[in-house]
Coordinates of C-alpha atoms in Angstrom, one line a residue:
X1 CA 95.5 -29.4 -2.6
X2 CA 94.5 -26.3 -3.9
X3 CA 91.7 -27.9 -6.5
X4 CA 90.2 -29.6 -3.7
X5 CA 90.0 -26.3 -1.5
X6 CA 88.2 -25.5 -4.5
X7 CA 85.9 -28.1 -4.3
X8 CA 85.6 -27.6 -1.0
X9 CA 84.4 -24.2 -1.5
X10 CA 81.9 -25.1 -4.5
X11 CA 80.4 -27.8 -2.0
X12 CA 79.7 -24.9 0.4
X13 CA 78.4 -22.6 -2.1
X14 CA 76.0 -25.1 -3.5
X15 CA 74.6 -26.1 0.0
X16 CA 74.0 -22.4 1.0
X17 CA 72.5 -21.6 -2.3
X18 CA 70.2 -24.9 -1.5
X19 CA 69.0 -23.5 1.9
X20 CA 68.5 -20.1 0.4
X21 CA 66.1 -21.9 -2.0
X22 CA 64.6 -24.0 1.0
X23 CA 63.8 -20.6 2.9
X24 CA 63.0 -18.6 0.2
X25 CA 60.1 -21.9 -0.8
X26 CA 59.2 -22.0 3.0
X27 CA 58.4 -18.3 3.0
X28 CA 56.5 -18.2 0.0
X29 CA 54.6 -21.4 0.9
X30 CA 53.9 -19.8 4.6
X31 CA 54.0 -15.9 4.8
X32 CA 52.7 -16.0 0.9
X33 CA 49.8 -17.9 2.0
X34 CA 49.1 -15.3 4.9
X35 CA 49.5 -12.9 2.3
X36 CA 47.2 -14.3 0.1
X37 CA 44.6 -14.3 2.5
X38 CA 45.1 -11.0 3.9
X39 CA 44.3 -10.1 0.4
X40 CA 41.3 -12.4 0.1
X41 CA 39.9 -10.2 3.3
X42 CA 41.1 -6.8 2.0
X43 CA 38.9 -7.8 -1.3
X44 CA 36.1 -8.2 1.2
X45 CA 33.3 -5.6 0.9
X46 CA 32.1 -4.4 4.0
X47 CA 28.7 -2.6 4.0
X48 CA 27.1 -1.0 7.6
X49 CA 23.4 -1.5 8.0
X50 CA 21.8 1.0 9.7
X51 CA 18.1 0.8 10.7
X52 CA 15.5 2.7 13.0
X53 CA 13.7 -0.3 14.4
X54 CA 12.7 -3.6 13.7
X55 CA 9.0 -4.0 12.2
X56 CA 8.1 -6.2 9.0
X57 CA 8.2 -3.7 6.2
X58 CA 11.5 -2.2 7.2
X59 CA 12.8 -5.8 7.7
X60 CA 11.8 -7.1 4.6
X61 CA 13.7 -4.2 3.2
X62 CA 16.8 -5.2 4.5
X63 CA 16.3 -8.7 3.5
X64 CA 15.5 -8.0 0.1
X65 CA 18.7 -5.8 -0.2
X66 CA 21.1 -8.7 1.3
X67 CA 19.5 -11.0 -1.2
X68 CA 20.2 -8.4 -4.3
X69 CA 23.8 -8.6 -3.0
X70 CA 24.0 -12.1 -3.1
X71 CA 22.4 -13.1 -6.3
X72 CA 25.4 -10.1 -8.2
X73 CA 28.0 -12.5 -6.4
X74 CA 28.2 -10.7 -2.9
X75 CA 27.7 -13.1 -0.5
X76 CA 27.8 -12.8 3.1
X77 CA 30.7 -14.7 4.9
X78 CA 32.2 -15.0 2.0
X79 CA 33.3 -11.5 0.1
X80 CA 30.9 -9.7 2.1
X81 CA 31.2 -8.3 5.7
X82 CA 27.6 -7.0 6.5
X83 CA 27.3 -4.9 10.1
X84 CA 23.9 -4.4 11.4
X85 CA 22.9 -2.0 13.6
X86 CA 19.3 -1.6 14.9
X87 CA 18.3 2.1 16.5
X88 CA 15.8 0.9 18.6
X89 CA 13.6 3.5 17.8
X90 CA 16.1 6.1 19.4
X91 CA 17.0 9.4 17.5
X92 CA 20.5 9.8 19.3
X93 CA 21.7 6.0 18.8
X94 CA 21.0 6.7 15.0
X95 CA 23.8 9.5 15.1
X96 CA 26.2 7.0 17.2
X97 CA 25.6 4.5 15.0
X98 CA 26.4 6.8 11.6
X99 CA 29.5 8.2 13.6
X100 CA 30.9 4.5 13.8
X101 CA 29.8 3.9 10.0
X102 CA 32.0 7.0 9.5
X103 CA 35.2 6.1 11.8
X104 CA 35.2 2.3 10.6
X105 CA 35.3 3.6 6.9
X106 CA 32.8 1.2 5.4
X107 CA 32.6 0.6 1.4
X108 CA 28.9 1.7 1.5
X109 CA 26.5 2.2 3.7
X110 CA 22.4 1.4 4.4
X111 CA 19.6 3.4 6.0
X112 CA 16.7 2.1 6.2
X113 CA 14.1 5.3 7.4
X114 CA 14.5 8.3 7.3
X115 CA 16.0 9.3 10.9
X116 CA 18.8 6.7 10.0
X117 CA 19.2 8.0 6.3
X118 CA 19.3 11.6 7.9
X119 CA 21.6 10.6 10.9
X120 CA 24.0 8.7 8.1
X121 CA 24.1 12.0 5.4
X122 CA 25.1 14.0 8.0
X123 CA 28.2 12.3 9.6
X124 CA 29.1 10.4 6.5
X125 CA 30.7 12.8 3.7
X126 CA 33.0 10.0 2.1
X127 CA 31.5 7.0 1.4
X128 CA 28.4 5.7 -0.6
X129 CA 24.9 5.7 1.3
X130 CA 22.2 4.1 0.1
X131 CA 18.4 4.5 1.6
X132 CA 15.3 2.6 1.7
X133 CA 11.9 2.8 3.2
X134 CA 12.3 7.0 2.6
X135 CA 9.2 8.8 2.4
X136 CA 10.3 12.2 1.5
X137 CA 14.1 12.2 0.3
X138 CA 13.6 15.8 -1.0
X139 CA 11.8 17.5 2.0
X140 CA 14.5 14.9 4.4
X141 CA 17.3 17.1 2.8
X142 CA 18.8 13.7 1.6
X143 CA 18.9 14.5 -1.9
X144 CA 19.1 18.0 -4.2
X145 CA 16.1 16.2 -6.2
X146 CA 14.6 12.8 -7.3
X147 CA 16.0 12.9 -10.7
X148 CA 19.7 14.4 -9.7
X149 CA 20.1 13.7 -6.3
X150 CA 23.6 14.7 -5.9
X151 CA 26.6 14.4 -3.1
X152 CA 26.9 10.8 -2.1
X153 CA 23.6 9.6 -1.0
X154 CA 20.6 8.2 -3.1
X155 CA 18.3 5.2 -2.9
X156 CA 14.5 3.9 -3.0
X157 CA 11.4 5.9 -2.0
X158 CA 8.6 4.1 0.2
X159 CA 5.9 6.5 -0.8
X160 CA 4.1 6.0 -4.6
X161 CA 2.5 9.1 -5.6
X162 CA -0.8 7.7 -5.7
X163 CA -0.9 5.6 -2.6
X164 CA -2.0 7.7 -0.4
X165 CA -5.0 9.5 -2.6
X166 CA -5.9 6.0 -3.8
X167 CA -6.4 4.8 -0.5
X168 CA -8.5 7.8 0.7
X169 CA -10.8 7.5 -2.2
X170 CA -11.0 3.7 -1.5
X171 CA -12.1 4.5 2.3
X172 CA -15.1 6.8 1.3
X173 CA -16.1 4.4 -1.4
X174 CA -16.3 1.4 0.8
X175 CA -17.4 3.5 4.3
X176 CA -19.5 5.8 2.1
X177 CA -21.4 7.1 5.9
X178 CA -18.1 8.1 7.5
X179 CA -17.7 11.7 8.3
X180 CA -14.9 11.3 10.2
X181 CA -10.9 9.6 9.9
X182 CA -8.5 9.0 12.7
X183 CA -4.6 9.3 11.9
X184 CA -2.4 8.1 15.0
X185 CA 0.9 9.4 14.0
X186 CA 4.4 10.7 15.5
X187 CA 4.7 14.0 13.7
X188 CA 8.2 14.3 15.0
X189 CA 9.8 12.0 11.7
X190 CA 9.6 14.1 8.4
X191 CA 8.4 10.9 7.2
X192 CA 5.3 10.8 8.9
X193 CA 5.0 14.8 8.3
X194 CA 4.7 14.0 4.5
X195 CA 2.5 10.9 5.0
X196 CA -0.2 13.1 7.3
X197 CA 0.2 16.7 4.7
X198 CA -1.0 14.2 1.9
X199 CA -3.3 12.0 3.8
X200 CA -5.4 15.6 5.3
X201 CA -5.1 16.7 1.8
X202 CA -7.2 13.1 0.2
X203 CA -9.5 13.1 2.9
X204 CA -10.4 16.2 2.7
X205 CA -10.8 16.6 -0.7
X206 CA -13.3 13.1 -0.4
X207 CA -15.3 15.5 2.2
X208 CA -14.0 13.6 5.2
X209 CA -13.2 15.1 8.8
X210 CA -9.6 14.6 9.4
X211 CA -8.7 13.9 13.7
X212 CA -5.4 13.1 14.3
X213 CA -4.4 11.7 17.7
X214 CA -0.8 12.6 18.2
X215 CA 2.4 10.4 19.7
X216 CA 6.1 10.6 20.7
X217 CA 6.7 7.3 21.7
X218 CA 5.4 4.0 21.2
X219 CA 4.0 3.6 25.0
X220 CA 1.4 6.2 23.8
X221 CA 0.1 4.4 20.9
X222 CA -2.4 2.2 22.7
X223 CA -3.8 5.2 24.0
X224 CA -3.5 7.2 21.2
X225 CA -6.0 4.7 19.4
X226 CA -8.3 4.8 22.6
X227 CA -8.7 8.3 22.2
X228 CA -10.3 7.9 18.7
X229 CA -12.8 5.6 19.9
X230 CA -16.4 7.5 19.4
X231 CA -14.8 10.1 17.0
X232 CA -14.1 8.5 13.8
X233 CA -15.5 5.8 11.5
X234 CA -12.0 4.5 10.3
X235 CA -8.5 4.9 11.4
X236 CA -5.3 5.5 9.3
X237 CA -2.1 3.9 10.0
X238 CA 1.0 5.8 8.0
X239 CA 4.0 4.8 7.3
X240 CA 5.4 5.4 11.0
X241 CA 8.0 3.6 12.6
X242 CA 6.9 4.7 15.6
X243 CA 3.4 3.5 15.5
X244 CA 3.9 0.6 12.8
X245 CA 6.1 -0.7 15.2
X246 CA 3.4 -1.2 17.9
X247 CA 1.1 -1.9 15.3
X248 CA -0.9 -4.6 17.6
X249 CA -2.1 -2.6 19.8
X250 CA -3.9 -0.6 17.1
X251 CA -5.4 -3.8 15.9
X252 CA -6.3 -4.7 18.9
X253 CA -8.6 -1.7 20.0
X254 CA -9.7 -1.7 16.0
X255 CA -11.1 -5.0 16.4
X256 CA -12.7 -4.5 19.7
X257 CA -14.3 -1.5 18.9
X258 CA -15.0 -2.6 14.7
X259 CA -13.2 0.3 13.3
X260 CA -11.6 -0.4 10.3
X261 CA -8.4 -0.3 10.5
X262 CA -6.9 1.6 6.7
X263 CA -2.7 1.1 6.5
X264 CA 0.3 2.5 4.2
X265 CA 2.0 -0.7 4.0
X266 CA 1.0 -4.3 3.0
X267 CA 3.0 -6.0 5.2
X268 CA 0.5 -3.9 8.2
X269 CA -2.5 -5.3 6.2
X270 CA -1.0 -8.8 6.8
X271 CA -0.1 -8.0 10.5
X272 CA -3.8 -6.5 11.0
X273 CA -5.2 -3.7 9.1
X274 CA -8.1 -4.4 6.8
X275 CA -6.6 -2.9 3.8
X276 CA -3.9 -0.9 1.8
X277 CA -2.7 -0.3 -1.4
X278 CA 0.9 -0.5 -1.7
X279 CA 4.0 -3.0 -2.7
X280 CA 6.3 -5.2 -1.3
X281 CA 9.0 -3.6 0.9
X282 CA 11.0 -6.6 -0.1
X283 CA 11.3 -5.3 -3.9
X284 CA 12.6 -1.5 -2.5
X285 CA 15.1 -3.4 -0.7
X286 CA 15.9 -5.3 -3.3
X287 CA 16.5 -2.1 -5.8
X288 CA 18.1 -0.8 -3.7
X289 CA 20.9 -3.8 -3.2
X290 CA 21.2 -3.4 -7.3
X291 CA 22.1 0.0 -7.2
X292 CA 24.4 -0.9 -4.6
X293 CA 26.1 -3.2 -7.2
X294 CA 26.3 -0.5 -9.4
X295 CA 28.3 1.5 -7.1
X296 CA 30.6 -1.4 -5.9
X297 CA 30.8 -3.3 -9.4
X298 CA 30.7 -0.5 -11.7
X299 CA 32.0 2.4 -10.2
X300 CA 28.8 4.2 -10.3
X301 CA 28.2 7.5 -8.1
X302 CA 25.2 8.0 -6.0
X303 CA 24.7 11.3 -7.7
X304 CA 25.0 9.5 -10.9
X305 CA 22.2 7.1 -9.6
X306 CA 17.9 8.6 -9.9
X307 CA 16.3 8.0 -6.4
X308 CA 13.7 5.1 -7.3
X309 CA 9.8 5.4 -6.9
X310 CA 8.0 1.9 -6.2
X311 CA 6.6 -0.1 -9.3
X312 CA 3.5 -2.0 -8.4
X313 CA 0.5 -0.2 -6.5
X314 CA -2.1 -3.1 -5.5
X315 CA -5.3 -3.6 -3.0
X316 CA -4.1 -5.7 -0.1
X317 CA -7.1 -7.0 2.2
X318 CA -7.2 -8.9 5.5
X319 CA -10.0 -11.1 5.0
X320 CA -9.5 -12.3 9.2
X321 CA -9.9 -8.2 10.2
X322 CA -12.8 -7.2 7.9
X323 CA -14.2 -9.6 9.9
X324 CA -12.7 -8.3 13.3
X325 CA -13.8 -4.7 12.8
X326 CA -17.0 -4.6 10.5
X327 CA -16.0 -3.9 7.2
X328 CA -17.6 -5.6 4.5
X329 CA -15.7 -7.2 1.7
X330 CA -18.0 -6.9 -1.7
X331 CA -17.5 -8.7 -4.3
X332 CA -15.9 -6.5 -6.6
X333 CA -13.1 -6.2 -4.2
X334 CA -11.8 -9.3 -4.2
X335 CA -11.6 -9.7 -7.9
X336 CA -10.1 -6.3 -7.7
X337 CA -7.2 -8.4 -4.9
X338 CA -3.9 -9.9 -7.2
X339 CA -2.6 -13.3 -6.2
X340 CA -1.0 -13.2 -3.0
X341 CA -2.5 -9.7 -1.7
X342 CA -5.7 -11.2 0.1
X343 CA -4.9 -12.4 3.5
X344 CA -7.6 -15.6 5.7

């Protein structure tokens, strides 16, 4: 009797310790799978985009940025959360935008301009920011210097120190009776400031008249160009949000009244302007996704990391607006055009 209490017992033992088992394989197949995924999404990187306003050049920035993620193995929807945020051309939703950046506690973040870039260093103090489309990271008080730029924020400048001159020299060549260049500009972004000091600076030096025909918004652009009509032999476009991003009604008036229509950035010569010399915003973007890899692959510090100058400086020309607004194409300039830069 006793040895088959016993058994009795062993029998219970065994079929508990089998339902322990059963539980303990359930949890492990359920809960461990939850787990597993929670990790999957913890190893997700998320990055916050933040960026001034939508216009070509400062798009193609982004996209060439999200493409340099992708080809180092960061792929959206998959390991990579990307949150976009466009200003709308607003200085105060710039500052809401880096204050959510900062509360959300993103792996790195984006600026693309300088108001964002500014409005990101100044809330942000933890976390990686990288910028783009920066004219003037130094004078923007975004970094101590190009070469060293220490604290957290570095990234890719959208001026090349001979653009601006090269252009200048380019306009008295090809105009050679102007006496007179119009600038429509918003002097209010520290961009733009930098853009106009070195602009003045070339034209001057090439014995032109400078007349600038200041805005605040982009209502006043169209009117802004108006103004110049009668006073100048050639307009100048910088690189201004505020202006680029209304760059039609520029063109327009340009072409009515056959002004040529100078610009700082290809993509404006292929939206209108008769010619540039410049680079593809598309390749700062892109640089500037690699050195975002650096930082989330290699552990790499934005101090650690130069603040990048653009690598190519080429003639773009608008063969459709030369047309528009009187300027005459020679020869010479259009061997002088690389694959890809002359636009029908």
């Amino acid at each position: 009797m006793k040895n088959k209490r016993l058994s009795g017992w062993a029998i219970c033992a065994a079929i508990l310790l089998l339902l322990t088992t059963a539980c303990s394989d359930k949890s492990n197949g359920v809960e461990g799978g939850q787990q597993q995924g929670e990790s999957k999404s913890a190893d997700k990187v998320s990055i916050g985009i933040t960026q001034i306003v939508q216009h070509t050049s400062l798009d193609e920035a982004r996209k060439g940025f999200v493409q340099a993620l992708k080809d180092n193995g960061y792929e959206e929807g998959v390991n990579l959360e990307i949150d976009y945020k466009d200003a709308q051309n607003d200085i105060n939703n710039t500052s809401t935008i880096a204050q959510k950046f900062a509360s959300d506690n993103k792996d790195l973040v984006l600026a693309i301009s300088t108001p964002s870039a500014q409005a990101a260093a100044q809330q942000i103090k933890d976390v990686p920011i990288l910028f783009t489309a920066v004219t003037d990271p130094v004078g923007g008080q975004l970094v101590s210097s190009m070469e060293q730029p220490g604290g957290n924020v570095t990234g890719t400048t959208d001026l090349h120190p001979e653009a601006i001159s090269t252009l200048m020299e380019f306009v008295k060549t090809s105009i050679p009776d102007a006496k007179a260049v119009g600038i429509i500009a918003n002097e209010g972004e520290q961009n733009t400031v930098t853009n106009i000091t070195q602009a003045k600076e070339a034209l001057e030096k090439q014995g032109l008249e400078v007349v600038v025909a200041p805005i605040t918004n982009s209502s006043e652009v169209k009117q802004a160009a108006e103004s110049l009509i009668g006073k100048v032999q050639a307009i100048y476009v910088p690189s201004d949000n505020t202006v680029v991003s209304s760059l039609s009604t520029v063109v327009a008036v340009a072409n009515e009244q056959d002004i040529p229509l100078f610009v700082a950035e290809k993509d404006s010569v292929k939206n209108g302007g008769v010619a540039s010399f410049g680079f593809e915003y598309y390749d700062i973007g892109y640089a500037t996704g690699e050195m975002a890899v650096d930082i989330l692959k290699n552990g790499k510090k934005p101090a650690e990391i130069p603040v990048q100058v653009p690598k190519e400086l080429d003639l773009a020309l608008n063969m459709k607006s030369a047309a528009e607004q009187g300027f005459t194409v020679t020869d010479d300039m259009k061997k002088s055009v690389k694959e890809g830069n002359l636009f029908e």
